[in-house]
Amino acid sequence: MTTVKITVRQMMIITMLFTIGTTILVAPSTMASASGQDAWISASLGTGAGLGLGWLYASLGLLYPANNLLEINELVLGKWLGRFVSILFVFTMFLFSSQVLYYIGNFLATHFFPETPIQFLILLFLIIPIVAMRVGIEPFARAVELFFPWFLLLFFCLVMFVLPKAEFVNIQPVLEANGKELFKGALWFVSITYLTAPTLLMFFPVCVNRPIPFKKGFLMGGLLGGLMLILIILLSILVLSAKVTILYNYPSFILGRQINIGNFLQRLEAIVAILWFLTIFVKLTMYNFAAVFGLAQLCRLRTYRPLIMPSGILIATFSLIVYPNFAYQQTWDAGTWLPYSLLFGLLYPLCLLIIGSIRKKQGRTES
């Protein structure tokens, strides 16, 4: 995988779309539940914290720029503990892939194909990341770069079409939420956007053709993704109000239904759906890449390609049982997801960075 090279621009776009991911649909409701009409303020605080996390991840990657995350595990933690942590990482990638695939099937079954079995929808969407993995990460990165201008165009159209419906009274009074509510909202925002980004250390900076500007591009991608999400959250509250935003599972999708230009262009929720499909395609593919690459590396295989189909079948099967019912999903999101994401996205990379820095410093001292 070290022979695979992508540009800093492609890495920045992937990072931005990965940050947005599934959050573009669910963030407004989750944030409004925590902070009310001040959800956009919590999201802004979360973006600031996310940049700090981005600095942490980039610093860890640049500590060992020629190695991916699983190799860093063994270099920093030793062979046995490092391999154990790598096994947990690969399991987490399979778990995240299954959760994202479930969200895709649930969204499509709810809003577009209510009569279609969710199993078929999951398998249908899974074909896309499987094809992306078959061709490799370089063609995938070029494809994402090709789609990016269309993503920006659709996002701009959504904002411009919805903006006339905004009512600034919906965000008043500003700062009504207390500090605890703002912190809770910011923490949830970080957990569903930035705390899953250690996944990208499987590819960056080891696959980037110019490691020197890697950190700047990585942070810029995270910042742009956060700013877009802040704008979507703000628009949801301005147009729908905080109380209505809380009532919908996918409030940003409802934004598209508010579009009405001269009684001709109406109900363009497909714009939001296309934006979401693009971002979730990137996120699911990166999770799948990390899971399959990691499993191949643990098994000491020369290539990951023989594992693509078996892993895809396993992820599709797991996606049907990862959330047995809606009550279980709510329990997981409320009680398990936050500590799990903090362990994965904060404690884990922070320990690697501290221990790795000490090891490198001792190595230079001894030499």
Coordinates of C-alpha atoms in Angstrom, one line a residue:
M1 CA 0.0 0.0 0.0
T2 CA 3.0 2.3 0.4
T3 CA 3.4 2.4 -3.4
V4 CA -0.1 3.9 -3.7
K5 CA 0.0 7.7 -3.9
I6 CA -2.7 10.3 -4.0
T7 CA -2.5 14.1 -4.0
V8 CA -2.9 16.4 -1.1
R9 CA -6.0 17.9 -2.8
Q10 CA -7.6 14.4 -3.1
M11 CA -6.8 13.7 0.5
M12 CA -8.3 17.0 1.6
I13 CA -11.5 16.3 -0.3
I14 CA -11.8 12.7 1.1
T15 CA -11.2 14.1 4.6
M16 CA -13.9 16.7 4.1
L17 CA -16.5 14.3 2.7
F18 CA -15.6 11.7 5.4
T19 CA -16.2 14.3 8.1
I20 CA -19.6 15.1 6.7
G21 CA -20.6 11.5 6.1
T22 CA -23.9 10.5 7.7
T23 CA -23.9 13.6 9.8
I24 CA -25.5 15.8 7.2
L25 CA -28.8 14.1 7.7
V26 CA -28.9 13.4 11.5
A27 CA -26.9 16.2 13.0
P28 CA -29.6 18.9 13.0
S29 CA -32.0 16.8 15.0
T30 CA -29.4 15.5 17.4
M31 CA -27.9 18.9 18.0
A32 CA -31.3 20.7 18.4
S33 CA -32.2 18.1 21.0
A34 CA -29.1 19.0 23.0
S35 CA -28.9 22.8 22.5
G36 CA -32.2 23.9 21.1
Q37 CA -31.9 26.9 18.8
D38 CA -28.2 27.3 19.9
A39 CA -27.3 24.0 18.1
W40 CA -25.2 26.0 15.6
I41 CA -23.1 27.4 18.4
S42 CA -22.5 23.9 19.8
A43 CA -21.5 22.8 16.3
S44 CA -19.1 25.7 16.0
L45 CA -17.5 24.8 19.3
G46 CA -17.4 21.2 18.2
T47 CA -15.6 22.2 14.9
G48 CA -13.0 24.0 17.0
A49 CA -12.5 20.9 19.1
G50 CA -12.4 18.8 15.9
L51 CA -9.5 20.9 14.6
G52 CA -7.6 20.1 17.8
L53 CA -8.3 16.4 17.2
G54 CA -7.2 16.8 13.6
W55 CA -3.9 18.2 14.8
L56 CA -3.6 15.2 17.1
Y57 CA -4.2 12.7 14.2
A58 CA -1.9 14.6 11.8
S59 CA 0.9 14.7 14.4
L60 CA 0.6 11.0 15.0
G61 CA 0.7 10.3 11.3
L62 CA 3.7 12.5 10.7
L63 CA 5.5 10.8 13.6
Y64 CA 5.7 7.7 11.4
P65 CA 5.0 9.0 7.9
A66 CA 6.1 5.8 6.1
N67 CA 3.7 3.6 8.2
N68 CA 0.0 3.1 8.4
L69 CA -1.9 3.0 11.6
L70 CA -1.6 -0.8 12.2
E71 CA 2.1 -0.6 11.6
I72 CA 2.3 2.3 14.1
N73 CA 0.5 0.1 16.6
E74 CA 3.3 -2.5 16.5
L75 CA 6.1 0.1 16.4
V76 CA 4.8 2.0 19.4
L77 CA 3.1 -0.8 21.5
G78 CA 5.3 -3.8 20.6
K79 CA 4.5 -6.8 18.6
W80 CA 1.9 -8.6 20.7
L81 CA 0.1 -5.6 22.3
G82 CA 0.2 -3.8 19.0
R83 CA -1.4 -6.7 17.1
F84 CA -4.1 -7.0 19.8
V85 CA -4.9 -3.3 19.4
S86 CA -4.9 -3.8 15.6
I87 CA -7.4 -6.6 15.9
L88 CA -9.7 -4.3 17.9
F89 CA -9.2 -1.6 15.3
V90 CA -10.2 -3.9 12.4
F91 CA -13.3 -5.1 14.4
T92 CA -14.2 -1.5 14.9
M93 CA -14.0 -0.9 11.2
F94 CA -16.3 -3.8 10.5
L95 CA -18.7 -2.4 13.2
F96 CA -18.7 1.1 11.8
S97 CA -19.2 -0.2 8.2
S98 CA -22.2 -2.2 9.4
Q99 CA -23.7 0.7 11.2
V100 CA -23.4 3.0 8.2
L101 CA -24.8 0.4 5.9
Y102 CA -27.8 0.1 8.2
Y103 CA -28.4 3.8 8.1
I104 CA -28.4 3.7 4.3
G105 CA -30.9 0.8 4.2
N106 CA -33.1 2.4 6.8
F107 CA -33.1 5.8 5.1
L108 CA -33.9 4.4 1.6
A109 CA -36.6 2.1 3.0
T110 CA -38.2 5.0 4.9
H111 CA -38.2 7.7 2.3
F112 CA -37.9 6.1 -1.2
F113 CA -38.6 2.4 -1.3
P114 CA -41.0 1.5 1.6
E115 CA -42.1 -1.7 -0.2
T116 CA -38.6 -2.9 -0.9
P117 CA -36.9 -5.3 1.6
I118 CA -34.1 -3.5 3.4
Q119 CA -31.8 -6.5 2.7
F120 CA -32.0 -5.8 -1.1
L121 CA -31.3 -2.1 -0.6
I122 CA -28.3 -2.8 1.6
L123 CA -26.8 -5.2 -0.9
L124 CA -27.5 -2.8 -3.8
F125 CA -25.7 0.0 -2.2
L126 CA -22.8 -2.2 -1.0
I127 CA -21.9 -2.9 -4.7
I128 CA -20.5 0.6 -5.0
P129 CA -17.8 0.4 -2.3
I130 CA -17.0 -3.1 -3.4
V131 CA -16.3 -1.9 -6.9
A132 CA -14.2 1.0 -5.4
M133 CA -12.1 -1.5 -3.4
R134 CA -11.6 -3.7 -6.5
V135 CA -10.2 -0.8 -8.5
G136 CA -8.1 0.5 -5.6
I137 CA -7.7 3.7 -3.6
E138 CA -6.0 5.8 -6.3
P139 CA -8.9 5.5 -8.8
F140 CA -11.3 6.0 -5.9
A141 CA -9.5 9.2 -4.9
R142 CA -9.7 10.4 -8.6
A143 CA -13.4 9.6 -8.8
V144 CA -14.1 11.6 -5.5
E145 CA -12.1 14.5 -6.9
L146 CA -14.2 14.3 -10.1
F147 CA -17.5 14.3 -8.2
F148 CA -16.4 17.1 -5.8
P149 CA -17.4 20.1 -8.0
W150 CA -20.9 18.6 -8.5
F151 CA -21.1 18.2 -4.7
L152 CA -20.3 21.9 -4.2
L153 CA -22.8 22.9 -6.9
L154 CA -25.6 20.9 -5.3
F155 CA -24.7 22.2 -1.8
F156 CA -24.7 25.8 -3.1
C157 CA -28.1 25.3 -4.8
L158 CA -29.6 23.8 -1.6
V159 CA -28.4 26.8 0.5
M160 CA -29.6 29.4 -2.1
F161 CA -33.0 27.8 -2.7
V162 CA -33.7 27.3 1.1
L163 CA -32.4 30.6 2.3
P164 CA -35.5 32.7 1.4
K165 CA -37.5 30.5 3.8
A166 CA -35.2 31.4 6.7
E167 CA -36.7 33.3 9.6
F168 CA -34.2 34.7 12.1
V169 CA -36.7 34.7 14.9
N170 CA -36.2 30.9 15.0
I171 CA -32.7 31.3 16.5
Q172 CA -33.7 33.9 19.0
P173 CA -32.9 34.4 21.8
V174 CA -29.3 33.6 21.1
L175 CA -27.3 31.8 23.9
E176 CA -30.5 30.7 25.6
A177 CA -28.9 27.3 26.2
N178 CA -26.7 27.1 29.3
G179 CA -23.1 26.0 29.3
K180 CA -23.9 22.3 30.1
E181 CA -26.3 22.1 27.1
L182 CA -23.8 23.8 24.8
F183 CA -21.0 21.4 25.9
K184 CA -23.3 18.4 25.5
G185 CA -24.2 19.4 21.9
A186 CA -20.5 20.1 21.1
L187 CA -19.5 16.7 22.4
W188 CA -22.1 14.9 20.4
F189 CA -21.1 16.9 17.3
V190 CA -17.5 15.9 17.7
S191 CA -18.4 12.2 18.3
I192 CA -20.4 11.9 15.1
T193 CA -17.9 13.8 12.9
Y194 CA -14.3 13.9 14.1
L195 CA -13.8 11.1 16.5
T196 CA -14.0 8.5 13.8
A197 CA -11.2 10.1 11.7
P198 CA -8.3 7.9 13.0
T199 CA -9.6 5.6 10.3
L200 CA -7.9 7.9 7.8
L201 CA -4.5 7.2 9.3
M202 CA -4.6 3.8 7.6
F203 CA -4.0 5.8 4.4
F204 CA -2.7 9.3 5.3
P205 CA 0.1 10.4 5.2
V206 CA 1.5 7.0 4.0
C207 CA -0.3 7.2 0.7
V208 CA 0.0 11.0 0.2
N209 CA 2.6 11.9 -2.5
R210 CA 3.8 15.0 -0.5
P211 CA 3.8 14.3 3.3
I212 CA 5.1 17.8 4.1
P213 CA 1.8 19.7 3.4
F214 CA -0.2 16.8 4.7
K215 CA -1.2 18.4 8.0
K216 CA -2.4 21.6 6.5
G217 CA -4.6 19.7 3.9
F218 CA -5.9 17.3 6.6
L219 CA -6.9 20.2 8.9
M220 CA -8.4 22.1 6.0
G221 CA -10.6 19.2 5.0
G222 CA -11.9 18.8 8.5
L223 CA -12.6 22.5 8.8
L224 CA -14.5 22.7 5.5
G225 CA -16.6 19.7 6.5
G226 CA -17.4 21.2 9.9
L227 CA -18.3 24.6 8.3
M228 CA -20.7 22.9 5.9
L229 CA -22.4 21.0 8.7
I230 CA -22.7 24.2 10.8
L231 CA -24.5 25.8 7.8
I232 CA -26.9 22.8 7.4
I233 CA -27.7 22.9 11.1
L234 CA -28.2 26.7 11.1
L235 CA -30.5 26.4 8.0
S236 CA -32.5 23.6 9.6
I237 CA -33.2 25.8 12.6
L238 CA -33.8 29.0 10.7
V239 CA -36.3 27.3 8.3
L240 CA -37.9 24.6 10.4
S241 CA -37.3 26.0 14.0
A242 CA -35.6 24.0 16.7
K243 CA -38.8 22.4 17.9
V244 CA -39.7 21.1 14.5
T245 CA -36.2 20.0 13.8
I246 CA -36.2 17.7 16.8
L247 CA -39.3 15.9 15.6
Y248 CA -37.6 14.6 12.4
N249 CA -35.0 11.9 12.2
Y250 CA -33.6 13.5 9.0
P251 CA -34.5 17.2 9.2
S252 CA -32.0 18.3 6.5
F253 CA -33.9 16.0 4.1
I254 CA -37.1 17.9 5.0
L255 CA -35.3 21.1 4.0
G256 CA -35.5 20.1 0.4
R257 CA -39.3 19.9 0.7
Q258 CA -39.3 23.6 1.6
I259 CA -37.9 24.6 -1.8
N260 CA -40.5 26.5 -3.9
I261 CA -39.3 28.7 -6.7
G262 CA -42.2 30.3 -8.6
N263 CA -44.4 27.4 -7.9
F264 CA -42.3 25.5 -10.5
L265 CA -39.3 24.1 -8.7
Q266 CA -40.7 22.4 -5.6
R267 CA -39.8 19.6 -3.2
L268 CA -36.2 19.1 -4.3
E269 CA -35.3 16.9 -1.4
A270 CA -33.4 14.8 -3.9
I271 CA -30.7 17.4 -3.7
V272 CA -30.1 16.5 0.0
A273 CA -30.3 12.8 -0.9
I274 CA -27.6 13.1 -3.6
L275 CA -25.4 15.1 -1.2
W276 CA -25.8 12.4 1.4
F277 CA -25.2 9.6 -1.0
L278 CA -21.9 11.2 -2.0
T279 CA -20.6 11.7 1.5
I280 CA -21.8 8.4 2.8
F281 CA -20.2 6.6 -0.2
V282 CA -16.9 8.1 0.8
K283 CA -17.3 7.3 4.5
L284 CA -18.5 3.7 3.9
T285 CA -15.7 3.1 1.4
M286 CA -13.0 4.3 3.7
Y287 CA -14.3 2.1 6.5
N288 CA -14.4 -0.9 4.2
F289 CA -11.0 -0.1 2.8
A290 CA -9.6 0.1 6.4
A291 CA -11.3 -3.1 7.5
V292 CA -10.1 -5.1 4.5
F293 CA -6.6 -3.6 4.4
G294 CA -6.3 -4.2 8.1
L295 CA -7.5 -7.8 7.9
A296 CA -5.1 -8.6 5.0
Q297 CA -2.2 -7.0 7.0
L298 CA -3.0 -9.0 10.1
C299 CA -3.2 -12.2 8.0
R300 CA 0.1 -11.3 6.3
L301 CA -1.5 -11.5 2.8
R302 CA 0.2 -9.9 -0.2
T303 CA -3.0 -8.4 -1.5
Y304 CA -6.3 -7.5 0.1
R305 CA -8.5 -8.3 -3.0
P306 CA -9.4 -11.9 -2.1
L307 CA -11.0 -10.6 1.1
I308 CA -13.3 -8.0 -0.6
M309 CA -16.3 -10.3 -1.3
P310 CA -16.2 -12.3 2.0
S311 CA -15.8 -9.0 4.0
G312 CA -18.7 -7.4 2.0
I313 CA -20.9 -10.4 2.8
L314 CA -19.9 -10.2 6.5
I315 CA -20.6 -6.5 6.7
A316 CA -24.0 -6.8 4.9
T317 CA -25.0 -9.6 7.3
F318 CA -23.8 -7.7 10.4
S319 CA -25.7 -4.6 9.2
L320 CA -29.0 -6.5 9.5
I321 CA -28.3 -7.4 13.2
V322 CA -26.2 -4.5 14.5
Y323 CA -29.4 -2.7 15.5
P324 CA -32.1 -5.3 16.2
N325 CA -34.7 -2.6 16.7
F326 CA -35.1 1.2 17.0
A327 CA -35.1 1.0 20.9
Y328 CA -31.8 -0.8 20.8
Q329 CA -30.4 1.9 18.4
Q330 CA -31.5 4.7 20.7
T331 CA -29.9 2.9 23.7
W332 CA -26.7 2.4 21.9
D333 CA -26.5 6.0 20.7
A334 CA -27.4 7.4 24.1
G335 CA -25.3 5.2 26.4
T336 CA -22.6 3.4 24.4
W337 CA -21.6 5.4 21.4
L338 CA -20.1 8.4 23.2
P339 CA -17.6 6.6 25.4
Y340 CA -16.8 4.2 22.6
S341 CA -16.0 7.0 20.2
L342 CA -14.0 8.9 22.9
L343 CA -11.9 5.7 23.4
F344 CA -11.4 5.2 19.7
G345 CA -10.9 8.8 18.6
L346 CA -9.2 10.5 21.6
L347 CA -7.6 8.1 24.1
Y348 CA -6.3 5.6 21.6
P349 CA -4.4 8.1 19.3
L350 CA -3.4 10.2 22.2
C351 CA -1.7 7.3 23.9
L352 CA 0.0 6.3 20.6
L353 CA 1.3 9.9 20.1
I354 CA 2.7 10.2 23.7
I355 CA 4.3 6.8 23.8
G356 CA 5.6 7.1 20.2
S357 CA 7.1 10.6 20.9
I358 CA 8.9 9.2 24.0
R359 CA 10.2 6.2 22.1
K360 CA 11.5 8.4 19.3
K361 CA 13.1 10.8 21.7
Q362 CA 14.8 8.0 23.6
G363 CA 16.0 6.6 20.2
R364 CA 17.6 9.9 19.3
T365 CA 19.2 10.2 22.7
E366 CA 20.7 6.7 22.6
S367 CA 22.1 7.3 19.1

